[in-house]
Amino acid sequence: MSESHDNKPNKPEASATGFAKGLTNYGDREFSVYLRRTFASSMGYSREMLDRPIVGIAHSASGFNNCHRHFPEMIEAVKRGVLAAGGLPIEFPTISLGETFLTPTSLKFRNLMSMDVEEMTRAQPMDAVVLLGGCDKTVPAQLMGAASADIPAVQLVAGPMSTSRHRGERLGACTDCRRFWARFRAAQIDADEIDAVERRLASTAGTCAVMGTASTMAIIAETLGMMPANSAACPAVDADRLRIAEETGRVAFGLIANPIRPGEIITHQSVENALRVLLAIGGSTNAVIHLTAIAGRLGIKVDLRRLNELSETTPVLVDLKPTGAHYMEDLYVAGGVPAILRELKSLLHLDCRTVTGETLGERLDAVSWVDREVVRPAAQPVRETGGLVALFGNLAPRGAILKRSAAEPALFEKEGRAVVFGSLEDLANRIDSDALDVTADDFLVLQNAGPASEAAMPEAGYLPIPRKLARAGVKDMVRLSDARMSGTAYGTIVLHITPDAASGGPLALVKNGDRIRLSVSQRALELLVPEEELERRRQAQPPRAQWRHKRGYASLYEREILQADEGCDFRFLT
Ligand code: FES
């Protein structure tokens, strides 16, 4: 062992790096160092490698995550960057959350993954970490974990899938998944065609190809400053994606000598920048929950009333599906996230720090060419105002979210009769019944699909149009719930009603035939039932079962889960 190196056994642990850091406790520090190096040597590392600072690579590859199937190649590229810079890269797996492979929903396990990331980056010897994720909940979980662990960290994402073709038509998961399924439900295409489409919708590695939750969170991570510039939108299968991975390895190593911790990057100002960009891209409603949870780990509150203020002064600049015509791969060649940020320059806090040491403002100077079909100039936006609004009222005292950029403006100021479904099972059993008493002017209401419910807030807020109405040509209706919606979905859909029904919120009190008023202009959602009647219903509610789960993660979730306006984090993690 070199006498001159930082890792010599008699060095105080507080300033130790690499394998000498965070020792297993045997009551004899020098023995701990000796034993660790013995076992690390068994992995074939040379003395020179054993003495290097370590960049951990926390990755979420899994056979149950199609979006991450190219991670082995990306990990090699990260390692190349770390090694070239002078560090020792060590990969380690964490929980993976494959969006469509988890029951009841991936959100239930986001906090579990965040705990895994936080504890393993803290417990294992690393000086900086690369967080490699992509599929919807993985990036929020990694950023939450990194924010809590507060060791130097750089986010790297899978990148979006590339599009495919079906009978000459361009396809990408998963807005087109829903569009074709709606056509199948309306009997406009047959079983053979939906079977053929199923095999073409997701045909490469990477995350969903549109402005869904994964794309939105990648863009938010870049806007926060947790990723290198222009690294969010590059397709998963593009050679640039591997160059970005290599660069990420170098950047992470650079943070060891010049540490900038997540808590110095994710600040009140950078979170506000991220909200601006979320509004400007017509991003996923889920991102409001995730950004709230990430910021909450650092004591920063995301206020839905502030979201409304920002929404009034932030134009929608990006014309991607599900609201527009383009896909993420188009955004990358159009100029990527820096092109969006440059258009928003006058609205952003430009002095926010990033992982590369540049400020956000300095990154914007590098933008050269922009495809204006995809990223509009601020003077000629897709829409004058932001994509999301928060609604408040006696039905949502702590707020609800509407993605107005994906909704039908003709339904924005409307009063309707409630057609209520008490649970997801009730919805599945009755929505397509010819006997269902429903018209296109009614409001469909789903209860007990919020964070405190057994369903754990699934993406079920996109209630299907009742089959008999779909066949009659109805394409949109007002739909209300305490559930979430996939970022790839669209419609006049009010989500995240808080408090949720399962925790005793007013949504639980709605009955068939009640009148509800939606006013997007007034940001209002009102249940038009006298307060005395609501109080009578409240008193008649059966007491909530305490507790449904006696053991394991389900028990922890049930006891600790917070509501949507607190990011659905666990109480003990904030
Ligand atoms: Fe992974 Fe859509 S299924 S991002």
Coordinates of C-alpha atoms and ligand atoms in Angstrom, one line a residue:
M1 CA 0.0 0.0 0.0
S2 CA 1.4 3.4 -0.9
E3 CA 2.3 5.5 2.1
S4 CA 1.5 8.7 0.3
H5 CA -2.1 7.8 -0.6
D6 CA -5.3 9.0 1.1
N7 CA -6.4 5.5 1.8
K8 CA -3.5 4.5 4.2
P9 CA -5.0 2.8 7.2
N10 CA -4.0 5.4 9.8
K11 CA -5.8 8.2 8.0
P12 CA -8.8 9.5 9.9
E13 CA -12.0 8.1 8.4
A14 CA -13.8 11.5 8.0
S15 CA -11.5 12.4 5.1
A16 CA -11.0 8.9 3.7
T17 CA -12.0 8.1 0.2
G18 CA -12.7 5.0 -1.9
F19 CA -12.5 1.7 -0.1
A20 CA -11.3 3.3 3.1
K21 CA -14.6 5.2 3.4
G22 CA -17.6 4.1 5.6
L23 CA -15.9 1.1 7.2
T24 CA -17.6 -2.0 8.5
N25 CA -17.2 -1.8 12.2
Y26 CA -15.1 -4.6 13.8
G27 CA -13.9 -2.3 16.7
D28 CA -10.5 -2.0 15.0
R29 CA -10.3 0.5 12.2
E30 CA -7.1 -0.7 10.7
F31 CA -8.3 -4.3 10.7
S32 CA -11.5 -3.1 8.9
V33 CA -9.5 -1.4 6.1
Y34 CA -7.2 -4.5 5.8
L35 CA -10.2 -6.8 5.6
R36 CA -12.1 -4.7 3.1
R37 CA -9.1 -4.5 0.8
T38 CA -8.6 -8.2 1.1
F39 CA -12.1 -8.9 -0.2
A40 CA -12.0 -6.1 -2.8
S41 CA -8.7 -7.7 -4.0
S42 CA -10.6 -10.9 -4.6
M43 CA -12.5 -9.1 -7.3
G44 CA -9.2 -8.8 -9.2
Y45 CA -8.6 -5.1 -8.7
S46 CA -4.9 -3.9 -8.9
R47 CA -3.4 -1.9 -6.0
E48 CA -3.7 1.2 -8.2
M49 CA -7.4 0.6 -8.6
L50 CA -7.9 -0.1 -4.9
D51 CA -6.4 3.3 -4.1
R52 CA -8.7 5.3 -6.4
P53 CA -11.7 7.3 -5.3
I54 CA -14.9 5.4 -6.1
V55 CA -17.9 6.5 -8.3
G56 CA -20.8 4.2 -7.6
I57 CA -23.3 3.5 -10.4
A58 CA -26.7 2.9 -8.8
H59 CA -28.7 1.2 -11.6
S60 CA -32.2 -0.1 -12.0
A61 CA -31.7 -2.7 -14.7
S62 CA -34.1 -5.6 -14.3
G63 CA -35.7 -8.4 -16.4
F64 CA -39.0 -6.8 -15.3
N65 CA -38.1 -3.4 -16.8
N66 CA -38.2 -3.3 -20.6
C67 CA -37.3 0.4 -20.6
H68 CA -33.9 -0.4 -19.0
R69 CA -32.9 -3.3 -21.2
H70 CA -29.9 -1.4 -22.7
F71 CA -28.4 -0.6 -19.3
P72 CA -25.5 -3.0 -19.5
E73 CA -24.1 -1.1 -22.5
M74 CA -24.8 2.3 -20.7
I75 CA -23.1 1.1 -17.6
E76 CA -20.0 0.2 -19.6
A77 CA -19.9 3.7 -21.0
V78 CA -20.2 5.3 -17.6
K79 CA -17.4 3.1 -16.4
R80 CA -15.3 4.3 -19.3
G81 CA -15.8 7.9 -18.3
V82 CA -14.9 7.3 -14.7
L83 CA -11.8 5.2 -15.5
A84 CA -10.6 7.8 -18.0
A85 CA -11.0 10.5 -15.4
G86 CA -9.0 8.6 -12.7
G87 CA -11.7 7.0 -10.6
L88 CA -12.9 3.4 -9.9
P89 CA -16.4 2.8 -11.1
I90 CA -18.5 0.2 -9.2
E91 CA -22.0 -0.6 -10.3
F92 CA -24.6 -1.9 -7.9
P93 CA -28.3 -2.8 -8.5
T94 CA -31.2 -1.2 -6.7
I95 CA -34.8 -1.9 -6.9
S96 CA -36.3 -1.3 -10.4
L97 CA -39.8 -0.1 -11.1
G98 CA -41.0 -1.4 -14.4
E99 CA -44.2 0.7 -14.9
T100 CA -46.4 -2.1 -16.3
F101 CA -45.0 -5.0 -14.3
L102 CA -46.0 -4.0 -10.8
T103 CA -49.2 -4.4 -8.9
P104 CA -51.1 -2.5 -7.7
T105 CA -49.0 0.3 -9.1
S106 CA -45.4 1.4 -9.3
L107 CA -46.1 4.5 -7.2
K108 CA -46.6 2.3 -4.2
F109 CA -42.9 1.2 -4.4
R110 CA -41.3 4.6 -5.3
N111 CA -40.6 5.4 -1.7
L112 CA -39.2 1.9 -1.1
M113 CA -36.8 2.5 -4.0
S114 CA -35.8 5.9 -2.7
M115 CA -34.9 4.3 0.6
D116 CA -32.8 1.7 -1.2
V117 CA -30.9 4.4 -3.1
E118 CA -30.4 6.6 0.0
E119 CA -29.3 3.8 2.3
M120 CA -27.0 2.0 -0.2
T121 CA -25.3 5.1 -1.4
R122 CA -24.7 6.0 2.2
A123 CA -23.7 2.6 3.5
Q124 CA -21.4 1.5 0.7
P125 CA -18.0 3.2 0.1
M126 CA -18.4 5.7 -2.7
D127 CA -17.3 9.3 -3.1
A128 CA -19.9 10.2 -5.8
V129 CA -22.7 8.3 -7.5
V130 CA -24.3 8.1 -10.9
L131 CA -28.0 7.4 -10.7
L132 CA -29.1 5.4 -13.8
G133 CA -32.8 5.2 -14.2
G134 CA -35.6 6.2 -16.6
C135 CA -38.9 4.4 -16.3
D136 CA -41.5 6.7 -14.6
K137 CA -40.9 6.3 -10.9
T138 CA -37.2 5.4 -11.0
V139 CA -35.8 8.9 -11.6
P140 CA -38.0 10.5 -8.8
A141 CA -36.9 7.7 -6.4
Q142 CA -33.3 8.2 -7.2
L143 CA -33.4 11.9 -6.8
M144 CA -35.3 11.6 -3.6
G145 CA -32.8 9.1 -2.3
A146 CA -29.8 11.2 -3.4
A147 CA -31.3 14.4 -1.9
S148 CA -31.6 12.6 1.5
A149 CA -28.2 11.0 1.3
D150 CA -26.7 14.3 0.0
I151 CA -23.6 12.8 -1.5
P152 CA -22.4 14.2 -4.9
A153 CA -24.7 12.6 -7.5
V154 CA -25.4 12.9 -11.2
Q155 CA -28.6 11.6 -12.8
L156 CA -28.4 9.6 -16.1
V157 CA -31.5 8.5 -17.8
A158 CA -32.4 5.7 -20.2
G159 CA -33.5 8.0 -23.0
P160 CA -36.7 7.7 -24.9
M161 CA -37.7 4.8 -27.2
S162 CA -37.6 5.4 -30.9
T163 CA -40.8 5.4 -32.9
S164 CA -42.1 2.6 -35.0
R165 CA -44.6 2.2 -37.9
H166 CA -47.9 0.4 -38.4
R167 CA -49.5 0.5 -41.9
G168 CA -47.5 3.6 -42.7
E169 CA -48.5 5.4 -39.5
R170 CA -45.8 6.5 -37.0
L171 CA -46.3 4.9 -33.6
G172 CA -44.8 5.5 -30.1
A173 CA -45.7 4.3 -26.7
C174 CA -47.9 5.2 -25.1
T175 CA -50.2 7.9 -26.4
D176 CA -50.8 5.7 -29.4
C177 CA -51.4 2.7 -27.2
R178 CA -54.4 4.6 -25.8
R179 CA -55.5 6.0 -29.1
F180 CA -55.7 2.5 -30.7
W181 CA -57.3 1.0 -27.6
A182 CA -60.0 3.7 -27.7
R183 CA -60.6 2.8 -31.4
F184 CA -60.8 -0.9 -30.6
R185 CA -63.4 -0.1 -27.8
A186 CA -65.4 1.9 -30.2
A187 CA -65.3 -1.1 -32.7
Q188 CA -63.4 1.0 -35.3
I189 CA -60.6 -1.6 -35.5
D190 CA -60.8 -5.4 -35.1
A191 CA -58.9 -7.8 -32.9
D192 CA -56.4 -8.7 -35.6
E193 CA -55.4 -5.1 -35.9
I194 CA -55.1 -4.4 -32.2
D195 CA -52.9 -7.5 -32.0
A196 CA -50.6 -6.2 -34.7
V197 CA -50.4 -2.8 -33.1
E198 CA -49.5 -4.4 -29.8
R199 CA -46.3 -5.7 -31.3
R200 CA -45.3 -2.3 -32.8
L201 CA -46.0 0.2 -30.1
A202 CA -42.8 -0.3 -28.0
S203 CA -40.1 -1.7 -30.2
T204 CA -36.8 -0.4 -28.9
A205 CA -35.1 0.0 -25.5
G206 CA -35.9 3.2 -23.7
T207 CA -38.7 5.0 -22.0
C208 CA -42.1 6.0 -23.5
A209 CA -41.6 8.0 -26.7
V210 CA -43.9 10.9 -25.8
M211 CA -44.1 13.6 -23.2
G212 CA -45.1 11.1 -20.5
T213 CA -43.9 10.9 -17.0
A214 CA -40.5 9.4 -17.8
S215 CA -39.7 12.1 -20.4
T216 CA -41.1 14.9 -18.1
M217 CA -39.0 13.7 -15.1
A218 CA -35.8 13.5 -17.3
I219 CA -36.4 17.1 -18.5
I220 CA -37.0 18.1 -14.9
A221 CA -33.8 16.4 -13.7
E222 CA -31.9 18.3 -16.4
T223 CA -33.6 21.6 -15.5
L224 CA -32.8 21.1 -11.8
G225 CA -29.2 20.8 -12.8
M226 CA -28.7 17.2 -11.8
M227 CA -27.7 16.1 -15.3
P228 CA -25.3 17.3 -18.0
A229 CA -26.8 19.7 -20.5
N230 CA -28.9 18.3 -23.3
S231 CA -28.9 14.8 -21.9
A232 CA -32.6 14.3 -21.2
A233 CA -34.1 13.8 -24.7
C234 CA -31.4 11.8 -26.6
P235 CA -32.9 8.5 -27.7
A236 CA -32.0 5.3 -25.9
V237 CA -30.5 3.7 -29.0
D238 CA -28.6 6.7 -30.3
A239 CA -24.8 6.6 -30.1
D240 CA -25.0 10.0 -28.4
R241 CA -26.7 8.2 -25.5
L242 CA -23.5 6.3 -24.8
R243 CA -21.4 9.4 -25.1
I244 CA -23.7 11.1 -22.6
A245 CA -23.2 8.1 -20.3
E246 CA -19.4 8.4 -20.6
E247 CA -19.6 12.1 -19.9
T248 CA -21.8 11.5 -16.9
G249 CA -19.1 9.2 -15.5
R250 CA -16.5 12.0 -15.9
V251 CA -18.8 14.6 -14.4
A252 CA -19.5 12.4 -11.3
F253 CA -15.7 11.9 -10.8
G254 CA -15.3 15.7 -11.1
L255 CA -17.6 16.1 -8.2
I256 CA -15.2 14.3 -5.9
A257 CA -12.6 17.0 -6.0
N258 CA -15.1 19.8 -6.3
P259 CA -18.2 18.6 -4.4
I260 CA -21.5 20.1 -5.2
R261 CA -24.2 18.2 -3.3
P262 CA -27.8 17.7 -4.3
G263 CA -28.8 20.1 -1.6
E264 CA -26.9 22.8 -3.3
I265 CA -28.4 22.1 -6.7
I266 CA -32.1 21.3 -5.7
T267 CA -33.0 24.7 -4.2
H268 CA -36.2 26.8 -4.0
Q269 CA -35.0 28.6 -7.2
S270 CA -34.2 25.4 -9.2
V271 CA -37.5 23.8 -8.1
E272 CA -39.3 26.9 -9.4
N273 CA -37.4 26.6 -12.7
A274 CA -38.5 23.0 -12.9
L275 CA -42.2 24.0 -12.4
R276 CA -41.8 26.5 -15.2
V277 CA -40.4 24.0 -17.5
L278 CA -43.1 21.4 -16.5
L279 CA -45.7 24.0 -17.6
A280 CA -43.9 24.9 -20.8
I281 CA -43.6 21.3 -22.0
G282 CA -47.2 20.4 -21.2
G283 CA -45.6 17.8 -18.9
S284 CA -47.1 14.9 -17.0
T285 CA -49.4 15.6 -14.0
N286 CA -47.4 12.9 -12.1
A287 CA -44.4 15.2 -12.1
V288 CA -46.2 17.6 -9.7
I289 CA -46.3 14.7 -7.2
H290 CA -42.7 13.7 -7.8
L291 CA -41.2 17.2 -7.8
T292 CA -43.1 17.8 -4.6
A293 CA -41.5 14.7 -3.1
I294 CA -38.0 15.5 -4.3
A295 CA -38.1 19.1 -3.0
G296 CA -39.8 17.9 0.2
R297 CA -36.7 15.8 1.0
L298 CA -34.8 19.1 1.3
G299 CA -37.5 21.0 3.1
I300 CA -38.7 22.9 0.0
K301 CA -42.5 23.2 -0.3
V302 CA -44.2 23.0 -3.7
D303 CA -47.3 25.2 -3.4
L304 CA -50.1 24.5 -5.9
R305 CA -51.3 28.1 -5.7
R306 CA -47.8 29.2 -6.8
L307 CA -48.1 26.6 -9.6
N308 CA -51.3 28.5 -10.7
E309 CA -49.4 31.8 -10.7
L310 CA -46.6 30.4 -12.8
S311 CA -49.0 28.7 -15.1
E312 CA -50.5 32.1 -16.0
T313 CA -47.1 33.5 -17.2
T314 CA -45.5 30.4 -18.7
P315 CA -46.3 29.6 -22.4
V316 CA -46.4 26.0 -23.7
L317 CA -43.5 25.8 -26.1
V318 CA -43.2 22.2 -27.0
D319 CA -45.6 20.4 -29.4
L320 CA -45.2 16.8 -28.4
K321 CA -47.7 14.0 -27.9
P322 CA -50.0 13.4 -26.0
T323 CA -51.1 17.0 -26.7
G324 CA -49.2 17.7 -29.9
A325 CA -47.8 16.0 -33.0
H326 CA -44.2 15.1 -32.2
Y327 CA -42.2 12.5 -30.2
M328 CA -39.2 12.8 -27.8
E329 CA -36.7 11.8 -30.6
D330 CA -37.9 14.9 -32.5
L331 CA -37.2 17.1 -29.4
Y332 CA -33.6 15.9 -29.3
V333 CA -32.8 16.8 -32.9
A334 CA -34.8 20.0 -32.5
G335 CA -32.3 21.3 -29.9
G336 CA -33.4 19.4 -26.8
V337 CA -34.0 20.9 -23.3
P338 CA -31.5 23.8 -23.7
A339 CA -33.6 25.1 -26.6
I340 CA -36.7 25.1 -24.3
L341 CA -34.7 26.7 -21.5
R342 CA -33.4 29.4 -23.8
E343 CA -36.9 30.5 -24.8
L344 CA -37.9 30.7 -21.1
K345 CA -34.7 32.5 -20.2
S346 CA -36.4 35.7 -18.9
L347 CA -38.6 33.6 -16.6
L348 CA -35.9 31.4 -15.0
H349 CA -33.5 31.8 -12.1
L350 CA -30.3 31.6 -14.2
D351 CA -27.7 31.5 -11.4
C352 CA -28.7 28.0 -10.2
R353 CA -25.8 25.7 -10.0
T354 CA -25.6 22.4 -11.9
V355 CA -23.6 19.2 -11.5
T356 CA -21.1 20.3 -14.2
G357 CA -20.2 23.4 -12.3
E358 CA -21.8 25.7 -14.8
T359 CA -24.8 27.8 -13.9
L360 CA -28.1 27.2 -15.7
G361 CA -27.6 30.5 -17.6
E362 CA -24.2 29.5 -18.8
R363 CA -25.6 26.3 -20.3
L364 CA -28.0 28.3 -22.5
D365 CA -25.2 30.0 -24.4
A366 CA -24.3 26.8 -26.1
V367 CA -27.7 26.5 -28.0
S368 CA -27.1 26.9 -31.8
W369 CA -29.9 25.6 -34.0
V370 CA -33.6 25.0 -33.0
D371 CA -36.3 23.3 -35.1
R372 CA -39.2 25.7 -34.6
E373 CA -41.8 23.1 -35.6
V374 CA -41.0 21.3 -32.3
V375 CA -39.8 24.0 -29.9
R376 CA -41.7 27.2 -30.6
P377 CA -40.3 30.7 -29.9
A378 CA -41.7 32.3 -26.8
A379 CA -43.4 34.9 -29.0
Q380 CA -45.3 32.3 -30.9
P381 CA -46.1 29.6 -28.4
V382 CA -48.3 26.5 -28.7
R383 CA -50.4 28.0 -26.0
E384 CA -50.1 31.4 -24.1
T385 CA -50.4 29.8 -20.7
G386 CA -49.1 26.7 -18.9
G387 CA -50.2 23.1 -19.4
L388 CA -51.4 22.4 -15.8
V389 CA -53.6 24.2 -13.4
A390 CA -54.6 23.4 -9.8
L391 CA -58.2 23.5 -8.8
F392 CA -59.6 24.2 -5.3
G393 CA -63.0 24.1 -3.7
N394 CA -65.1 22.2 -1.2
L395 CA -64.5 19.0 -3.2
A396 CA -60.7 19.5 -3.2
P397 CA -59.8 21.6 -0.2
R398 CA -56.1 20.9 -0.6
G399 CA -56.2 20.9 -4.4
A400 CA -56.6 18.9 -7.5
I401 CA -54.8 18.9 -10.9
L402 CA -56.1 19.4 -14.4
K403 CA -53.9 19.1 -17.5
R404 CA -55.6 21.8 -19.4
S405 CA -53.3 21.4 -22.4
A406 CA -54.6 17.9 -22.9
A407 CA -58.3 18.7 -22.1
E408 CA -61.3 19.9 -24.2
P409 CA -61.8 23.6 -23.6
A410 CA -65.5 23.3 -24.3
L411 CA -65.8 21.4 -21.0
F412 CA -63.8 23.9 -18.9
E413 CA -66.8 25.8 -17.5
K414 CA -69.4 23.2 -16.8
E415 CA -71.9 21.9 -14.3
G416 CA -72.8 18.2 -14.4
R417 CA -74.5 15.3 -12.7
A418 CA -72.2 12.9 -10.8
V419 CA -72.1 9.3 -12.0
V420 CA -70.2 7.7 -9.1
F421 CA -68.0 4.6 -9.0
G422 CA -67.0 3.7 -5.4
S423 CA -63.9 1.8 -6.4
L424 CA -61.9 0.5 -9.3
E425 CA -63.7 -2.8 -9.1
D426 CA -67.0 -1.0 -9.3
L427 CA -65.8 1.0 -12.3
A428 CA -64.7 -2.2 -14.1
N429 CA -68.0 -3.9 -13.4
R430 CA -70.3 -1.2 -14.6
I431 CA -68.6 1.3 -17.0
D432 CA -69.6 -0.7 -20.1
S433 CA -73.0 -1.8 -19.0
D434 CA -75.8 -0.8 -21.3
A435 CA -77.9 -0.3 -18.2
L436 CA -75.5 2.5 -16.8
D437 CA -77.5 5.7 -16.5
V438 CA -75.0 8.1 -18.1
T439 CA -75.0 10.8 -20.7
A440 CA -72.1 12.8 -22.3
D441 CA -73.0 15.8 -20.1
D442 CA -72.5 13.9 -16.8
F443 CA -69.3 13.9 -14.7
L444 CA -67.8 10.5 -14.1
V445 CA -66.5 10.3 -10.5
L446 CA -64.1 7.6 -9.2
Q447 CA -63.6 7.2 -5.4
N448 CA -61.1 5.3 -3.4
A449 CA -58.2 5.4 -5.9
G450 CA -56.0 7.9 -4.0
P451 CA -52.7 7.4 -2.1
A452 CA -54.4 6.2 1.1
S453 CA -56.5 3.6 -0.7
E454 CA -55.7 -0.1 -1.1
A455 CA -55.2 0.7 -4.8
A456 CA -52.3 3.1 -3.9
M457 CA -53.1 5.8 -6.4
P458 CA -52.9 4.0 -9.7
E459 CA -53.0 5.7 -13.1
A460 CA -56.8 5.1 -13.3
G461 CA -57.9 8.7 -13.5
Y462 CA -58.3 8.3 -17.3
L463 CA -61.7 6.7 -16.8
P464 CA -62.8 5.1 -20.0
I465 CA -65.7 6.7 -21.9
P466 CA -68.6 4.3 -21.2
R467 CA -68.8 1.9 -24.2
K468 CA -72.2 2.9 -25.3
L469 CA -71.2 6.6 -25.4
A470 CA -67.9 5.8 -27.1
R471 CA -69.8 3.9 -29.8
A472 CA -72.0 6.9 -30.2
G473 CA -68.9 9.0 -30.9
V474 CA -68.3 10.7 -27.5
K475 CA -64.5 11.3 -27.3
D476 CA -64.2 13.3 -24.0
M477 CA -66.2 13.9 -20.8
V478 CA -65.4 15.5 -17.4
R479 CA -63.8 12.8 -15.2
L480 CA -62.9 13.3 -11.6
S481 CA -60.9 11.2 -9.1
D482 CA -58.2 11.0 -6.5
A483 CA -56.2 8.8 -8.8
R484 CA -53.3 9.7 -11.1
M485 CA -53.2 9.6 -14.9
S486 CA -50.4 8.4 -17.2
G487 CA -48.5 11.3 -18.7
T488 CA -49.3 9.8 -22.0
A489 CA -53.0 10.2 -21.6
Y490 CA -55.4 13.0 -22.5
G491 CA -58.9 14.3 -21.8
T492 CA -60.8 16.6 -19.4
I493 CA -59.6 14.7 -16.4
V494 CA -59.4 16.1 -12.9
L495 CA -56.8 14.2 -10.8
H496 CA -55.2 14.0 -7.4
I497 CA -58.3 15.3 -5.5
T498 CA -56.9 16.0 -2.0
P499 CA -57.6 14.8 0.6
D500 CA -58.5 11.5 -1.0
A501 CA -61.6 9.5 -0.4
A502 CA -59.9 6.7 1.6
S503 CA -58.6 9.3 4.1
G504 CA -62.0 10.8 4.6
G505 CA -61.9 13.6 2.0
P506 CA -65.0 15.2 0.6
L507 CA -64.7 13.0 -2.5
A508 CA -66.0 10.1 -0.4
L509 CA -69.2 12.0 0.2
V510 CA -70.3 12.4 -3.5
K511 CA -73.4 10.4 -4.4
N512 CA -75.0 9.6 -7.8
G513 CA -77.0 12.5 -9.0
D514 CA -75.2 15.3 -7.1
R515 CA -74.3 18.3 -9.1
I516 CA -70.6 19.3 -9.5
R517 CA -69.3 22.6 -10.9
L518 CA -66.0 22.8 -12.7
S519 CA -64.6 26.2 -13.6
V520 CA -61.1 26.2 -15.0
S521 CA -61.1 30.0 -15.3
Q522 CA -61.9 30.3 -11.5
R523 CA -59.7 27.3 -10.6
A524 CA -62.8 25.9 -8.9
L525 CA -64.2 22.5 -8.2
E526 CA -67.3 22.5 -6.1
L527 CA -69.7 19.9 -4.9
L528 CA -73.1 21.7 -5.1
V529 CA -74.6 20.0 -2.0
P530 CA -75.5 22.0 1.1
E531 CA -72.9 21.8 3.9
E532 CA -75.6 20.4 6.4
E533 CA -76.2 17.4 4.0
L534 CA -72.5 16.9 3.6
E535 CA -72.1 16.8 7.4
R536 CA -74.9 14.3 7.7
R537 CA -73.2 12.1 5.1
R538 CA -69.9 12.5 6.9
Q539 CA -71.4 11.3 10.2
A540 CA -72.9 8.3 8.3
Q541 CA -69.5 7.2 6.9
P542 CA -68.4 3.8 8.2
P543 CA -65.3 4.2 10.5
R544 CA -62.0 3.7 8.6
A545 CA -60.5 0.2 9.2
Q546 CA -57.3 0.6 11.3
W547 CA -55.0 -1.0 10.1
R548 CA -55.7 -3.3 7.2
H549 CA -52.1 -4.6 7.0
K550 CA -50.3 -6.2 10.0
R551 CA -46.8 -6.6 8.6
G552 CA -44.3 -5.8 5.9
Y553 CA -44.1 -3.0 3.4
A554 CA -47.9 -2.8 3.0
S555 CA -48.1 -2.0 6.7
L556 CA -45.4 0.7 6.5
Y557 CA -47.0 2.2 3.4
E558 CA -50.5 2.3 5.0
R559 CA -49.2 4.0 8.2
E560 CA -46.8 6.5 6.6
I561 CA -48.2 7.5 3.2
L562 CA -48.8 11.3 2.8
Q563 CA -51.3 12.9 0.4
A564 CA -50.6 14.1 -3.1
D565 CA -50.0 17.7 -2.0
E566 CA -47.1 16.3 0.1
G567 CA -45.7 14.3 -2.8
C568 CA -47.0 10.9 -1.6
D569 CA -43.8 10.6 0.4
F570 CA -43.6 8.7 3.7
R571 CA -44.0 10.9 6.7
F572 CA -40.8 9.6 8.3
L573 CA -38.7 10.3 5.2
T574 CA -39.5 14.0 4.8
Ligands
FES1 FE1 -41.2 2.7 -18.8 FE2 -43.3 4.1 -20.0 S1 -43.2 2.0 -19.4 S2 -41.4 4.8 -19.3

